[in-house]
Tab-separated table of C-alpha atoms in Angstrom:
chain	number	residue	atom	x	y	z
A	1	MET	CA	-0.229	-0.717	-0.207
A	2	LYS	CA	1.561	2.979	-1.210
A	3	ASN	CA	1.648	5.653	2.258
A	4	SER	CA	3.360	7.879	1.197
A	5	TYR	CA	1.128	10.454	0.885
A	6	THR	CA	-0.127	12.432	4.260
A	7	PHE	CA	-2.937	13.357	6.092
A	8	LEU	CA	-2.910	16.837	5.414
A	9	LYS	CA	-1.482	16.258	2.112
A	10	TYR	CA	-5.614	16.995	-0.043
A	11	THR	CA	-6.840	19.317	2.196
A	12	VAL	CA	-8.871	21.484	0.375
A	13	PRO	CA	-11.853	20.132	-3.016
A	14	PHE	CA	-9.493	22.625	-4.780
A	15	ALA	CA	-6.356	20.405	-4.657
A	16	PHE	CA	-7.850	17.779	-5.941
A	17	ALA	CA	-9.850	19.433	-8.751
A	18	LEU	CA	-6.783	18.846	-11.244
A	19	PHE	CA	-7.823	15.218	-10.986
A	20	ALA	CA	-10.859	15.810	-12.783
A	21	ALA	CA	-10.039	15.632	-16.365
A	22	PRO	CA	-12.290	14.015	-18.390
A	23	VAL	CA	-13.014	11.078	-19.428
A	24	VAL	CA	-14.311	7.956	-21.991
A	25	ALA	CA	-17.961	7.909	-21.983
A	26	GLN	CA	-19.445	5.109	-19.499
A	27	ASN	CA	-21.550	2.549	-22.253
A	28	ALA	CA	-24.931	4.702	-22.030
A	29	LYS	CA	-27.204	1.477	-22.858
A	30	LEU	CA	-25.808	-0.887	-19.843
A	31	ALA	CA	-25.830	2.326	-17.374
A	32	THR	CA	-29.002	3.033	-18.664
A	33	LYS	CA	-30.333	-0.130	-17.801
A	34	ALA	CA	-28.831	-0.596	-14.184
A	35	THR	CA	-30.493	2.513	-13.501
A	36	ALA	CA	-33.911	1.088	-14.375
A	37	LEU	CA	-33.347	-2.631	-13.173
A	38	THR	CA	-32.066	0.195	-9.643
A	39	THR	CA	-34.868	1.569	-9.559
A	40	LYS	CA	-37.278	-1.876	-10.050
A	41	LEU	CA	-34.688	-3.645	-7.010
A	42	GLU	CA	-35.776	-1.170	-4.428
A	43	PRO	CA	-38.445	-3.791	-2.883
A	44	LYS	CA	-37.313	-5.955	-3.199
A	45	MET	CA	-34.000	-4.521	-1.695
A	46	LEU	CA	-35.643	-2.768	1.298
A	47	GLU	CA	-37.284	-5.422	2.763
A	48	TRP	CA	-33.972	-7.349	3.073
A	49	ARG	CA	-32.319	-4.086	4.452
A	50	ARG	CA	-35.953	-4.987	7.154
A	51	ASP	CA	-35.509	-8.020	7.428
A	52	PHE	CA	-31.553	-7.987	8.721
A	53	HIS	CA	-31.802	-5.108	10.757
A	54	GLN	CA	-34.581	-7.020	12.430
A	55	HIS	CA	-31.949	-10.223	12.925
A	56	PRO	CA	-29.030	-8.439	13.837
A	57	GLU	CA	-26.143	-11.241	14.123
A	58	LEU	CA	-22.345	-9.859	16.559
A	59	ALA	CA	-19.071	-10.658	14.958
A	60	ASN	CA	-18.304	-14.078	12.823
A	61	ARG	CA	-21.686	-15.487	14.102
A	62	GLU	CA	-23.212	-13.988	11.041
A	63	THR	CA	-24.620	-17.107	10.230
A	64	ARG	CA	-28.718	-16.362	9.327
A	65	THR	CA	-27.781	-13.510	6.907
A	66	ALA	CA	-25.236	-15.459	5.175
A	67	ALA	CA	-27.585	-17.882	4.271
A	68	LYS	CA	-29.800	-15.369	3.189
A	69	VAL	CA	-26.602	-14.152	0.739
A	70	ALA	CA	-25.879	-17.299	-0.228
A	71	GLN	CA	-29.599	-18.205	-1.502
A	72	HIS	CA	-29.962	-15.104	-2.971
A	73	LEU	CA	-26.709	-15.811	-5.171
A	74	GLN	CA	-26.889	-19.189	-6.311
A	75	ALA	CA	-30.519	-18.200	-6.940
A	76	LEU	CA	-28.686	-15.775	-9.274
A	77	GLY	CA	-26.314	-18.536	-10.393
A	78	LEU	CA	-23.362	-17.212	-9.428
A	79	GLU	CA	-20.858	-19.003	-8.222
A	80	VAL	CA	-20.499	-19.387	-4.460
A	81	GLN	CA	-18.485	-19.398	-1.435
A	82	THR	CA	-19.803	-20.110	1.674
A	83	GLY	CA	-17.771	-20.347	5.298
A	84	VAL	CA	-14.980	-17.898	4.828
A	85	ALA	CA	-13.512	-16.895	7.316
A	86	HIS	CA	-15.930	-18.521	9.001
A	87	THR	CA	-18.669	-16.726	7.917
A	88	GLY	CA	-18.005	-15.483	4.589
A	89	VAL	CA	-19.707	-15.625	1.144
A	90	VAL	CA	-18.365	-14.836	-1.870
A	91	GLY	CA	-19.879	-14.462	-5.081
A	92	ILE	CA	-18.006	-14.644	-9.036
A	93	LEU	CA	-20.198	-13.066	-12.137
A	94	LYS	CA	-18.434	-13.392	-14.773
A	95	GLY	CA	-19.362	-11.354	-17.922
A	96	GLY	CA	-20.336	-12.041	-20.878
A	97	LYS	CA	-17.548	-10.714	-22.509
A	98	PRO	CA	-13.397	-10.864	-21.578
A	99	GLY	CA	-11.893	-7.300	-18.908
A	100	PRO	CA	-10.675	-7.197	-15.678
A	101	VAL	CA	-11.686	-8.562	-12.421
A	102	VAL	CA	-12.669	-6.150	-10.413
A	103	ALA	CA	-14.376	-6.865	-6.615
A	104	LEU	CA	-16.794	-5.576	-4.522
A	105	ARG	CA	-17.259	-5.934	-0.934
A	106	ALA	CA	-19.631	-5.629	2.398
A	107	ASP	CA	-19.599	-5.786	5.990
A	108	MET	CA	-22.240	-7.959	7.965
A	109	ASP	CA	-21.688	-7.904	11.456
A	110	ALA	CA	-23.375	-5.948	13.804
A	111	LEU	CA	-22.716	-4.441	17.299
A	112	PRO	CA	-24.215	-4.677	21.310
A	113	VAL	CA	-26.198	-2.462	20.843
A	114	THR	CA	-29.139	-2.225	22.162
A	115	GLU	CA	-32.399	-0.527	19.846
A	116	ARG	CA	-33.615	2.691	20.548
A	117	VAL	CA	-34.810	3.884	17.613
A	118	ASP	CA	-39.079	3.085	16.928
A	119	LEU	CA	-39.625	1.438	13.490
A	120	PRO	CA	-41.427	-1.782	13.088
A	121	PHE	CA	-38.251	-3.586	12.160
A	122	ALA	CA	-36.496	-2.573	14.812
A	123	SER	CA	-34.421	-5.393	16.626
A	124	LYS	CA	-34.519	-6.792	19.440
A	125	GLU	CA	-32.494	-9.417	19.679
A	126	ARG	CA	-30.942	-10.220	22.885
A	127	THR	CA	-27.911	-11.883	23.666
A	128	THR	CA	-24.401	-12.367	25.258
A	129	PHE	CA	-20.736	-10.495	24.440
A	130	ASN	CA	-17.815	-10.757	26.957
A	131	GLY	CA	-19.324	-12.028	29.484
A	132	GLN	CA	-22.787	-9.968	29.610
A	133	GLU	CA	-26.063	-9.671	28.084
A	134	VAL	CA	-26.310	-6.878	25.912
A	135	GLY	CA	-28.939	-6.173	22.652
A	136	VAL	CA	-27.475	-6.282	19.601
A	137	MET	CA	-28.105	-3.557	16.984
A	138	HIS	CA	-26.680	-3.110	13.577
A	139	ALA	CA	-26.208	0.799	14.559
A	140	CYS	CA	-23.693	0.793	11.623
A	141	GLY	CA	-24.811	0.378	8.209
A	142	HIS	CA	-23.940	-3.657	8.043
A	143	ASP	CA	-27.206	-4.652	6.942
A	144	ALA	CA	-27.728	-1.434	4.075
A	145	HIS	CA	-24.464	-2.291	2.665
A	146	VAL	CA	-25.134	-6.080	2.678
A	147	ALA	CA	-28.495	-4.775	0.911
A	148	ILE	CA	-26.687	-3.325	-0.707
A	149	LEU	CA	-24.617	-5.402	-2.578
A	150	MET	CA	-26.999	-7.526	-3.443
A	151	ALA	CA	-28.735	-5.611	-4.944
A	152	THR	CA	-26.408	-5.076	-6.870
A	153	ALA	CA	-25.299	-8.461	-7.856
A	154	GLU	CA	-28.944	-8.669	-9.324
A	155	VAL	CA	-28.595	-6.113	-10.987
A	156	LEU	CA	-24.394	-6.528	-13.228
A	157	THR	CA	-25.982	-10.203	-13.016
A	158	SER	CA	-28.968	-8.991	-15.636
A	159	MET	CA	-26.662	-8.018	-17.576
A	160	LYS	CA	-23.879	-10.540	-17.803
A	161	ALA	CA	-24.405	-11.599	-21.265
A	162	ASP	CA	-22.857	-7.295	-21.771
A	163	LEU	CA	-20.789	-7.238	-19.071
A	164	PRO	CA	-17.171	-6.679	-20.468
A	165	GLY	CA	-15.052	-8.448	-16.896
A	166	THR	CA	-15.536	-10.209	-13.490
A	167	VAL	CA	-17.052	-9.266	-10.181
A	168	LYS	CA	-16.422	-10.961	-7.181
A	169	PHE	CA	-18.607	-9.739	-4.457
A	170	ILE	CA	-17.420	-10.513	-1.081
A	171	PHE	CA	-19.798	-10.219	2.072
A	172	GLN	CA	-17.045	-10.055	5.583
A	173	PRO	CA	-18.156	-10.620	8.785
A	174	SER	CA	-16.622	-8.719	12.374
A	175	GLU	CA	-15.431	-6.312	10.706
A	176	GLU	CA	-16.304	-4.403	14.217
A	177	GLY	CA	-13.794	-6.756	15.872
A	178	ALA	CA	-13.672	-10.932	15.886
A	179	PRO	CA	-15.040	-12.098	19.670
A	180	LEU	CA	-11.766	-12.440	21.914
A	181	GLY	CA	-9.595	-15.370	21.227
A	182	GLU	CA	-10.858	-15.401	17.050
A	183	GLU	CA	-9.316	-14.319	14.046
A	184	GLY	CA	-11.885	-12.322	11.825
A	185	GLY	CA	-12.168	-10.272	9.722
A	186	ALA	CA	-10.665	-8.517	6.716
A	187	SER	CA	-6.992	-9.515	8.042
A	188	LEU	CA	-8.688	-13.129	8.206
A	189	MET	CA	-10.308	-13.013	4.690
A	190	VAL	CA	-6.763	-12.269	2.676
A	191	LYS	CA	-5.159	-14.499	5.075
A	192	GLU	CA	-7.346	-17.550	3.301
A	193	GLY	CA	-7.237	-16.255	-0.682
A	194	VAL	CA	-9.704	-14.723	-0.808
A	195	LEU	CA	-8.162	-12.482	-3.259
A	196	ASN	CA	-6.089	-14.867	-4.439
A	197	LYS	CA	-8.372	-17.966	-4.574
A	198	GLY	CA	-10.422	-17.751	-7.937
A	199	PRO	CA	-9.818	-15.059	-10.036
A	200	LYS	CA	-7.323	-12.198	-8.961
A	201	PRO	CA	-9.116	-8.647	-8.977
A	202	GLU	CA	-7.641	-5.429	-10.454
A	203	VAL	CA	-9.351	-3.106	-7.761
A	204	ILE	CA	-11.287	-3.080	-5.144
A	205	PHE	CA	-14.497	-0.834	-4.285
A	206	GLY	CA	-16.429	-0.390	-1.121
A	207	LEU	CA	-18.944	2.439	0.668
A	208	HIS	CA	-20.614	3.161	4.045
A	209	MET	CA	-23.629	4.717	5.643
A	210	ASN	CA	-22.865	7.846	6.948
A	211	SER	CA	-25.570	8.721	9.483
A	212	GLN	CA	-24.431	12.405	9.667
A	213	ALA	CA	-24.146	13.432	5.931
A	214	GLU	CA	-27.699	14.408	3.823
A	215	VAL	CA	-28.651	11.102	2.374
A	216	GLY	CA	-27.855	11.409	-1.522
A	217	GLN	CA	-24.028	12.272	-0.811
A	218	LEU	CA	-21.032	10.147	-1.696
A	219	LEU	CA	-18.037	11.899	0.206
A	220	TYR	CA	-15.084	10.860	-0.860
A	221	ARG	CA	-11.080	11.516	-0.630
A	222	PRO	CA	-7.861	10.392	-1.998
A	223	GLY	CA	-5.059	9.221	-0.622
A	224	GLY	CA	-5.656	8.540	3.756
A	225	VAL	CA	-9.523	9.048	4.497
A	226	MET	CA	-10.062	7.058	7.818
A	227	ALA	CA	-7.402	5.667	10.215
A	228	SER	CA	-5.447	2.547	11.367
A	229	ALA	CA	-6.582	1.697	15.069
A	230	ASP	CA	-4.153	-0.046	17.230
A	231	ASN	CA	-5.270	-1.577	21.048
A	232	PHE	CA	-2.251	-1.023	23.914
A	233	GLN	CA	-2.128	-1.531	26.894
A	234	ILE	CA	-0.039	-0.110	30.113
A	235	LYS	CA	0.644	-2.331	33.670
A	236	VAL	CA	1.996	0.021	36.543
A	237	LYS	CA	4.178	-2.595	38.999
A	238	GLY	CA	4.272	-0.503	42.006
A	239	LYS	CA	4.718	-1.669	45.805
A	240	GLN	CA	1.358	-2.175	48.194
A	241	VAL	CA	0.950	-0.301	51.090
A	242	HIS	CA	-1.829	0.779	53.395
A	243	GLY	CA	-2.685	4.215	52.149
A	244	ALA	CA	-1.727	6.145	55.178
A	245	ASN	CA	1.783	5.563	54.498
A	246	PRO	CA	2.410	6.183	51.206
A	247	TRP	CA	5.825	6.409	51.562
A	248	ASP	CA	6.756	3.451	52.723
A	249	GLY	CA	5.845	1.522	48.719
A	250	VAL	CA	5.434	2.480	44.923
A	251	ASP	CA	2.192	3.593	44.250
A	252	PRO	CA	1.055	2.895	40.786
A	253	ILE	CA	-2.190	4.786	40.611
A	254	THR	CA	0.004	8.206	40.697
A	255	VAL	CA	2.269	6.380	38.534
A	256	ALA	CA	-0.550	5.554	35.533
A	257	ALA	CA	-1.473	8.844	36.688
A	258	GLN	CA	1.585	10.831	35.215
A	259	ILE	CA	2.182	8.654	32.677
A	260	VAL	CA	-2.237	9.617	31.377
A	261	THR	CA	-0.657	12.798	31.424
A	262	GLY	CA	2.157	12.333	29.944
A	263	LEU	CA	0.858	10.627	26.590
A	264	GLN	CA	-0.404	13.004	25.851
A	265	THR	CA	2.203	16.070	25.425
A	266	ILE	CA	2.991	13.743	22.907
A	267	VAL	CA	-0.092	14.781	20.504
A	268	SER	CA	-0.180	18.216	21.778
A	269	ARG	CA	4.188	18.376	22.347
A	270	GLN	CA	6.150	16.148	20.414
A	271	VAL	CA	4.492	14.858	16.788
A	272	PRO	CA	4.053	17.016	13.900
A	273	LEU	CA	0.514	17.919	13.498
A	274	THR	CA	-0.228	20.184	10.690
A	275	GLU	CA	1.905	17.117	8.542
A	276	ASP	CA	-0.172	14.419	10.008
A	277	ALA	CA	-3.370	13.637	12.193
A	278	ALA	CA	-2.331	11.842	15.488
A	279	VAL	CA	-4.118	10.169	18.476
A	280	ILE	CA	-4.457	8.880	21.930
A	281	SER	CA	-7.511	7.756	23.992
A	282	ILE	CA	-6.727	5.563	27.108
A	283	GLY	CA	-10.391	3.977	27.823
A	284	ARG	CA	-9.892	2.373	30.378
A	285	ILE	CA	-7.962	1.911	33.747
A	286	GLN	CA	-7.635	-0.375	36.722
A	287	GLY	CA	-6.342	-0.836	40.338
A	288	GLY	CA	-7.138	-1.050	43.577
A	289	VAL	CA	-10.047	-2.518	45.633
A	290	ARG	CA	-10.289	-0.746	48.480
A	291	SER	CA	-10.297	3.075	49.500
A	292	ASN	CA	-7.180	2.963	51.704
A	293	ILE	CA	-4.793	-0.329	50.217
A	294	ILE	CA	-2.644	1.549	47.483
A	295	PRO	CA	-2.709	-1.708	44.864
A	296	GLU	CA	0.536	-3.292	43.327
A	297	GLU	CA	-0.420	-2.580	40.547
A	298	VAL	CA	-2.837	-0.602	37.743
A	299	GLN	CA	-3.243	-1.544	34.160
A	300	LEU	CA	-4.177	0.979	31.990
A	301	GLU	CA	-5.868	0.636	28.031
A	302	GLY	CA	-5.679	2.523	24.826
A	303	THR	CA	-6.604	3.558	20.786
A	304	ILE	CA	-3.855	4.886	19.188
A	305	ARG	CA	-5.035	6.278	15.856
A	306	ALA	CA	-2.692	7.207	12.219
A	307	PHE	CA	-3.424	8.297	8.661
A	308	SER	CA	0.528	7.138	7.837
A	309	PRO	CA	2.540	3.610	9.127
A	310	ASP	CA	5.784	6.545	10.083
A	311	MET	CA	2.978	8.553	12.360
A	312	GLN	CA	1.761	5.166	13.364
A	313	GLN	CA	5.726	3.544	14.466
A	314	GLN	CA	6.269	7.338	16.398
A	315	LEU	CA	3.288	6.741	18.255
A	316	HIS	CA	4.166	3.269	19.350
A	317	ASP	CA	7.827	4.353	20.275
A	318	LYS	CA	6.964	7.069	21.567
A	319	ILE	CA	4.421	5.251	24.336
A	320	THR	CA	7.142	2.606	24.733
A	321	LEU	CA	9.092	5.350	25.925
A	322	THR	CA	6.466	7.781	27.994
A	323	ALA	CA	4.956	4.680	30.420
A	324	THR	CA	8.441	3.325	31.237
A	325	LYS	CA	10.243	6.105	31.944
A	326	ILE	CA	7.743	8.047	34.215
A	327	ALA	CA	7.067	4.719	35.696
A	328	GLU	CA	10.781	4.118	36.411
A	329	SER	CA	11.502	8.201	37.836
A	330	ALA	CA	8.778	6.910	40.446
A	331	GLY	CA	10.975	3.251	41.407
A	332	ALA	CA	7.595	1.332	39.396
A	333	THR	CA	7.833	-0.008	36.249
A	334	ALA	CA	5.302	-0.213	33.169
A	335	GLU	CA	5.250	-3.272	30.300
A	336	VAL	CA	3.609	-1.439	27.308
A	337	SER	CA	2.261	-3.778	24.778
A	338	ILE	CA	0.403	-2.420	22.267
A	339	GLN	CA	-1.937	-4.863	19.157
A	340	LYS	CA	-1.862	-3.373	15.438
A	341	MET	CA	-5.991	-3.791	14.635
A	342	ALA	CA	-5.928	-2.068	11.341
A	343	PRO	CA	-3.765	-0.298	8.305
A	344	VAL	CA	-4.716	3.076	7.140
A	345	THR	CA	-8.039	3.370	4.766
A	346	TYR	CA	-5.822	4.061	1.796
A	347	ASN	CA	-7.975	4.973	-1.849
A	348	ASP	CA	-5.566	4.702	-4.295
A	349	PRO	CA	-5.438	8.446	-5.482
A	350	ALA	CA	-4.681	7.100	-9.138
A	351	LEU	CA	-7.596	5.083	-9.537
A	352	MET	CA	-9.787	8.211	-7.533
A	353	GLU	CA	-8.917	10.112	-9.751
A	354	ARG	CA	-10.097	7.608	-12.748
A	355	MET	CA	-12.980	6.920	-10.527
A	356	LEU	CA	-14.100	10.703	-9.287
A	357	PRO	CA	-16.475	11.740	-12.546
A	358	VAL	CA	-18.008	8.527	-11.406
A	359	LEU	CA	-19.164	9.680	-8.267
A	360	GLN	CA	-20.302	13.178	-10.437
A	361	THR	CA	-22.112	11.251	-11.986
A	362	VAL	CA	-24.579	9.002	-9.877
A	363	ALA	CA	-25.225	11.642	-6.565
A	364	GLY	CA	-24.251	14.912	-9.768
A	365	ARG	CA	-21.698	17.170	-8.627
A	366	ASP	CA	-22.926	19.377	-5.872
A	367	LYS	CA	-23.489	16.002	-3.763
A	368	ALA	CA	-20.389	14.612	-4.684
A	369	VAL	CA	-18.788	16.324	-1.469
A	370	PHE	CA	-15.154	15.823	-0.574
A	371	MET	CA	-14.322	14.443	2.756
A	372	LYS	CA	-12.375	15.178	5.758
A	373	ALA	CA	-9.843	12.341	6.410
A	374	VAL	CA	-11.762	10.619	10.204
A	375	THR	CA	-10.049	8.876	13.168
A	376	ILE	CA	-12.055	6.160	13.386
A	377	ALA	CA	-11.560	2.670	11.084
A	378	GLU	CA	-11.823	0.006	9.140
A	379	ASP	CA	-10.319	-3.429	8.206
A	380	PHE	CA	-11.200	-2.794	4.274
A	381	ALA	CA	-7.478	-0.971	4.450
A	382	PHE	CA	-6.833	-4.972	4.582
A	383	TYR	CA	-7.943	-5.365	0.991
A	384	GLN	CA	-5.959	-1.528	-0.440
A	385	GLN	CA	-3.066	-3.492	0.927
A	386	GLN	CA	-2.877	-5.829	-1.987
A	387	ILE	CA	-5.256	-3.892	-4.514
A	388	PRO	CA	-5.752	-0.645	-5.242
A	389	GLY	CA	-8.988	0.473	-4.001
A	390	LEU	CA	-11.439	2.780	-3.420
A	391	PHE	CA	-13.950	3.365	-0.277
A	392	ILE	CA	-16.629	6.151	-0.565
A	393	PHE	CA	-19.382	6.714	2.794
A	394	LEU	CA	-22.669	6.909	1.601
A	395	GLY	CA	-25.153	9.670	3.199
A	396	GLY	CA	-27.794	7.841	4.900
A	397	MET	CA	-29.409	11.646	6.676
A	398	PRO	CA	-33.329	12.751	6.369
A	399	LYS	CA	-32.803	16.182	4.313
A	400	GLY	CA	-33.458	19.512	6.696
A	401	GLN	CA	-31.995	17.286	9.807
A	402	ASN	CA	-28.643	18.708	11.581
A	403	PRO	CA	-25.313	16.896	10.915
A	404	LYS	CA	-24.147	17.936	14.689
A	405	THR	CA	-27.160	16.560	16.028
A	406	ALA	CA	-27.967	14.192	13.994
A	407	PRO	CA	-27.765	9.986	15.703
A	408	ALA	CA	-24.342	8.463	15.419
A	409	HIS	CA	-23.135	5.084	14.557
A	410	HIS	CA	-22.248	3.089	17.579
A	411	THR	CA	-25.752	5.072	19.146
A	412	PRO	CA	-28.250	3.170	20.604
A	413	ASP	CA	-30.400	6.041	17.827
A	414	PHE	CA	-28.946	5.202	14.848
A	415	PHE	CA	-30.646	5.754	12.076
A	416	ILE	CA	-30.484	5.612	8.039
A	417	ASP	CA	-32.631	7.148	5.362
A	418	GLU	CA	-33.552	3.485	3.377
A	419	SER	CA	-33.624	6.369	-0.580
A	420	SER	CA	-30.171	6.873	-0.014
A	421	LEU	CA	-29.722	2.327	-0.451
A	422	THR	CA	-30.454	3.195	-4.057
A	423	THR	CA	-27.394	5.864	-4.458
A	424	GLY	CA	-25.520	2.982	-2.512
A	425	VAL	CA	-26.260	0.250	-5.535
A	426	LYS	CA	-25.922	2.748	-8.641
A	427	ALA	CA	-22.892	3.978	-7.309
A	428	LEU	CA	-21.603	0.525	-7.302
A	429	THR	CA	-22.737	-0.733	-10.475
A	430	ASN	CA	-21.665	2.816	-12.620
A	431	LEU	CA	-17.977	2.166	-11.030
A	432	THR	CA	-17.474	-1.037	-11.555
A	433	LEU	CA	-19.022	-0.603	-15.137
A	434	ALA	CA	-16.635	2.152	-15.894
A	435	TYR	CA	-13.905	0.662	-15.122
A	436	MET	CA	-14.616	-1.965	-16.692
A	437	GLU	CA	-15.097	-0.177	-19.451
A	438	GLY	CA	-12.226	1.905	-19.490
A	439	LYS	CA	-13.716	4.445	-17.942
A	440	GLY	CA	-10.756	4.893	-15.620
A	441	LYS	CA	-7.551	5.141	-18.043
A	442	LYS	CA	-6.320	8.306	-18.562
């Protein structure tokens, strides 16, 4: 994956204007047919989405969802693989004409969130997650992603005889992260050969709902569009002692507090934020059992976000140095453990340049919107490490709402306007057709 582009390489839409050069017109006949079929399929697509929403499944447990997807792809006459990376489904559509292989991906898993939205198809599901009873909800739009890709498969299959290439439909489990002790997601899909077994794609496209962008919008950005995500743990060890006599021991709670503050000076004082973004956040502190006992050990857990491998490595090194030296200065020790979770979601600039006119045609120039990079992460990045990829966002916020107050992802009130799904299908079908027909060639 090419990651020499930093976070602020493209900061304004004007910087991207040079990429919007004229390209070969897309086959009008296929494009018109795709649009008509998409409109016709909308009721069925909404039925799929509502069914998945009402019956959500957590990561690596998407058995019902996968079965419905596989049944649909088989009914279309595609080559279908099941059980990929636990519950993943892959469908292969071979067009009637020679051409490139294009991959399209949708994620299938839900979240341990209890739904509060008043919908006739609201989720009532409950299950056990990490030992706790929880509600289950599609609070990130993956139900829409699956329905969109199922509809895209049907649209493209209907024009199979005229399709100049092959499409690999990837329905992926566990984007939100595998359960403790398990592998999953895009990294496992890649590990099991989803891109190399069978026809190997030249390129991969994916999209994600955005509940805080207006319905009908398509949001894009070249280079780093979503951050890398790493988890870290710091184990601070001191000397247990009575709380009345702290000088007789080594207080790991005080040391842990100093480490939390010290980690924030990495971002505010030690890295060039005008060149690259960085986030270090502590999400969990655990230590002690009683008010008058200074414990022997305190544990910290947090997340690291960056938009380039260089910044990512800098943060790793500085976290280790800061934690260990602060602990050492107090006579304690700090053990730092860092787990890389997802790389930077990196939109190949050349591919972005080639496909921007497609997004502008599908959404309209005023609704194809240049976006800021975001510090959330996406395991779609693992595919982009193997082949050029393009990941875009699909607006799902009802018109008239304020983006600042619209319910965010991963919350009980998450909501999307279903009319956005049609735009999603048009985007994926037209990106596929345009790439196959050479629209992306300079």
